Amino acid sequence: MKLKKLAQLVALMGVAGPVLAQEAAAPAMQRVEVTGSSIKRIAKEGALPVQVITYDQIEKQGITSAEQLLSTISSNGTGADNMTSGNNVFGADADRVSGGASFASLRGLGPNSTLVLLNGRRIATHGASGKAVDLNSIPMGAISRVEILKDGASAIYGTDAIGGVINFILKTNYNGVEASATTNSTQAGGGMNRRASLLAGHGNLEEDRYNIMMSLTVDNNDKLSSTQRKFANGFQPGRGLSPDTTGTPFANQLTGAGTALGTSFSVPGDTNKYLQANPLSFQGKCDSVPGMSQYQTALWSKVTSPLRTTYSCAYDYGGDYVISFPVERVNLLSRGSFKLAQDHTMFVELLGSRTKATAEFTPMQIQATAANGGLYPVGGAYYQDLSAYIATFDKTKPISYKWRANDFGNRTQENTTDNLRLLVGFEGTVGQWDYKAGVSHAQSKTNTKLTDGYAYTSKLFPALASGIINPWVGGGQTQSEAAKALIESTMFRGDFQHGKTTLTSVDGSISGEVLQLPAGAMSAAVGFDLRRESYAFGQDIDAATVYLSPGNAALEKASRNVKAVYAELLVPIIKDLEMQLALRRDDYSLVGASTNPKVSFRYQPTSWLLFRGSANKGFLAPSFTQLYSGQLYQELSSGVIDTVGCARHPGDPAFCAPSRLNYFSGGNTNLKPETSKQGSLGMVIEPVKGYSASLDYWAINSKDRILNRSATIVLQNATLLPQYIIRNPDDTIAYVQAGWINAAGSRTRGADLSLRGEGNTQGYKWNAALDGTWTQSFKFAEIAGQEYKEYVGNFYTRDLYLRWKHNASFSLARGDWSGLLTQKYSSGYKDQVPNGGAQPYPAGFNPKVSSYTTYSLSGTYTGFKNTTVTVGIQNLFDRDPPFTAHNVDDVVGAGWDPRVADPRGRALSFQLKYKFM
């Protein structure tokens, strides 16, 4: 970050500092358990960096989901783990079964490397993808606070938390009834969010010896389409952006043996042999059909062969994309706490949620060929004669074509995910020892229905071959009634696939003082965690019968047992210096065992200065999906070049411009666990009471990182991965074997900065804060044996590793009034260059994607009896997402990137909260 920007931030803050205690001061001598340790102690800044976000802060920022909350946390990655990016059937690493789900990814290390907890305990992973906890399952209406442990590989919760731990802590011992209603509407239309919640509780645990509470939250989010935002435009060739597809609503004709175009064609004065043609392209009228344009061959000549595109039209499918889809979400939490004796409490907690997300994708792209029997017949009512443009056109032959089948409708999936967890727990004190124990069972189940846009393969191609359906519908035209009826007869609608994860767990720990040392009491904790995990994914019908069906191949139910034991010591070395020593052993029944240590220290030589640091090892076992998911047959959505084959057969279109490329993706039973070594070193200062700052430098080195290897990446590394490119006897590619691999590893390092300030001036209480993350480096090798490559500040298809991100806030309160101003900032980065990096670039192409800054403002009034009113404006200055020219086949977003920006624009939020008693 530039010095000028830093100066602006300091001026905005007016402070130099997180407070040494990151929460309000606890009652005198109250011992609490802080995320990152099982030993209760007097609340104070510990050896590990923990960011705390209260529910009041969440509400005043207009945040209604855990995904929105994670976007404000600077240590969370800038990746494709949000719901917008998940609404995707393309992209280098598309998760085709996570529709409606969103995930956390601390340090950008992936959802599997981030441990999401509820009250310090694990919950079931998403029922469809099985890879991580779906943030939609978190009952935000019942949250008390969120604690983010930024130091990863926790020996207490699990060494699989390589990126860190996010602990959602629920309200407990609530007494009263509170109802609230929230709306959040965009100025430009679309994407309206609504929420209603009820929180009720009865009884006081200390006085009545019991407390019963319940929280119910209902959310309803409307659809937002790219057509509702001007910046979502994939056809801006002057800036280096245009669609790389020839699947168009007005179909492009293809060459092929026995077809009207033959195996190739030429045009007068040109010796090249071309492979596709469209009469609108010859006439310069591709744009006469909405969403279509002349294919910009010069922009993609090194990526997709000009022999295929010169006389073709293109279609802006990215500009026809559903940015965010309709979501209905219900979360219910009920909890009963009972005082069994003075120092012994039992509680029963039931958590349930249902999320229904209706995901929409662009219409299917159909390739009608002799092989699939879909050729358009001679004598058909819509037979397209190109003799006027191509002398060799044979109108006695049928037509092969590529068609974006808009008349079949958007591919629509209804994903319903049900989450349930029942927990029985005990906690208390025996003598000088604190104990806690729990037994829980959790499950997540996802069912997917296909409701529109999908057709039976066996019915589709005979229908196309009938000649009744017109693949050349021009602007203002429609299909005939007979064609509409025939299309409808091919459609598949109904239950398609389902997945389920379960987690049964028994855990317990005891902690207390074990020895008096000259510098103070040494405390210890020991605990265990026994889990049985399972995952199953199946099809309700044979997926092969549905053309371009989504999802993964079936996975028979797989289960594993995980046994973990851990110990922790808190040792005072000398006055004001203490060490935290922890050791954890995990034993996975299907993977193996690993023992990993963690060492940290806290040194406070004076009241205003604290030093802290840690060193630890991590261990992440492969998930069920990564190990056992079946092989799924797919097809690359854009033109490709077989670089190895083209070099051996120069000029041959079968190698240099293949019409399509098939690939398989799926699990890999030979995967090894990821391992890591990491550490942090930091300091906290409070030079003046009320003003404080912390700076923590961190580093994480991992080995055998588990990555989903896309077919594109295999092709780009063909000389290193020849075993994954399966060829026919004639040397053409039969298919590419893609899927999960152990990559070489990664090395990342950076620093977290936190500033806090507070004061009271002439009756006005103010508070200022900033939490930011500076990433010095993120390097990894895509394939073992390759040189590590730097990704900070550079475009990448999975995660963007930005140099600097922060969230800053300034609040002001007096009497019944309070206000909050927040700033969210993300630094810019180098864009994906057009045409595979070939120069010269288009004159209007800017290789740098600009930084992104948004402001939000809210005001709260509590002057009405038992009532709180909050009004806020998000994206106060209506900042559009920064422009990016990336290929939509690699990352979602035409002209913008949902990994960085919020597409909703300026929005008004209104919340009314009433306490009945």
CSV table of N, CA and C in Angstrom, one decimal, residues 84 106 123-124 237 302 314 489 637 654 699 816 826 879 913:
chain,number,residue,atom,x,y,z
A,84,THR,N,-22.1,-16.3,-5.6
A,84,THR,CA,-22.2,-15.8,-6.9
A,84,THR,C,-21.2,-16.7,-7.8
A,106,LEU,N,-9.7,-18.7,5.0
A,106,LEU,CA,-8.7,-17.9,5.6
A,106,LEU,C,-7.4,-18.0,4.9
A,123,ILE,N,-19.2,-28.7,13.2
A,123,ILE,CA,-20.6,-29.0,12.7
A,123,ILE,C,-20.4,-29.7,11.3
A,124,ALA,N,-21.4,-30.3,10.8
A,124,ALA,CA,-21.3,-31.0,9.6
A,124,ALA,C,-21.0,-30.2,8.4
A,237,PRO,N,-14.5,-5.1,-26.7
A,237,PRO,CA,-13.3,-5.5,-27.4
A,237,PRO,C,-12.2,-4.5,-27.3
A,302,LYS,N,-4.5,-16.8,-30.4
A,302,LYS,CA,-3.6,-17.7,-29.8
A,302,LYS,C,-4.2,-18.7,-28.9
A,314,ALA,N,-20.3,-14.7,-32.1
A,314,ALA,CA,-20.0,-15.0,-30.7
A,314,ALA,C,-21.3,-14.5,-29.9
A,489,SER,N,-41.4,-31.7,-25.1
A,489,SER,CA,-41.4,-33.2,-24.9
A,489,SER,C,-40.0,-33.8,-24.6
A,637,SER,N,-15.7,-25.9,-22.5
A,637,SER,CA,-16.7,-25.0,-23.0
A,637,SER,C,-16.2,-24.1,-24.1
A,654,ALA,N,-7.4,-31.1,-36.7
A,654,ALA,CA,-7.7,-32.1,-35.7
A,654,ALA,C,-6.9,-31.9,-34.4
A,699,ALA,N,3.6,-16.6,8.6
A,699,ALA,CA,4.1,-17.3,7.5
A,699,ALA,C,3.6,-18.7,7.6
A,816,ASP,N,-29.6,8.7,22.7
A,816,ASP,CA,-30.3,7.7,22.0
A,816,ASP,C,-29.8,7.5,20.6
A,826,SER,N,-9.9,-2.9,-1.0
A,826,SER,CA,-9.1,-4.0,-1.6
A,826,SER,C,-8.1,-3.4,-2.7
A,879,ARG,N,-20.3,2.8,-5.9
A,879,ARG,CA,-19.1,2.5,-6.7
A,879,ARG,C,-19.3,1.2,-7.5
A,913,LYS,N,-36.3,-3.2,15.5
A,913,LYS,CA,-36.2,-4.2,16.5
A,913,LYS,C,-37.0,-3.8,17.7
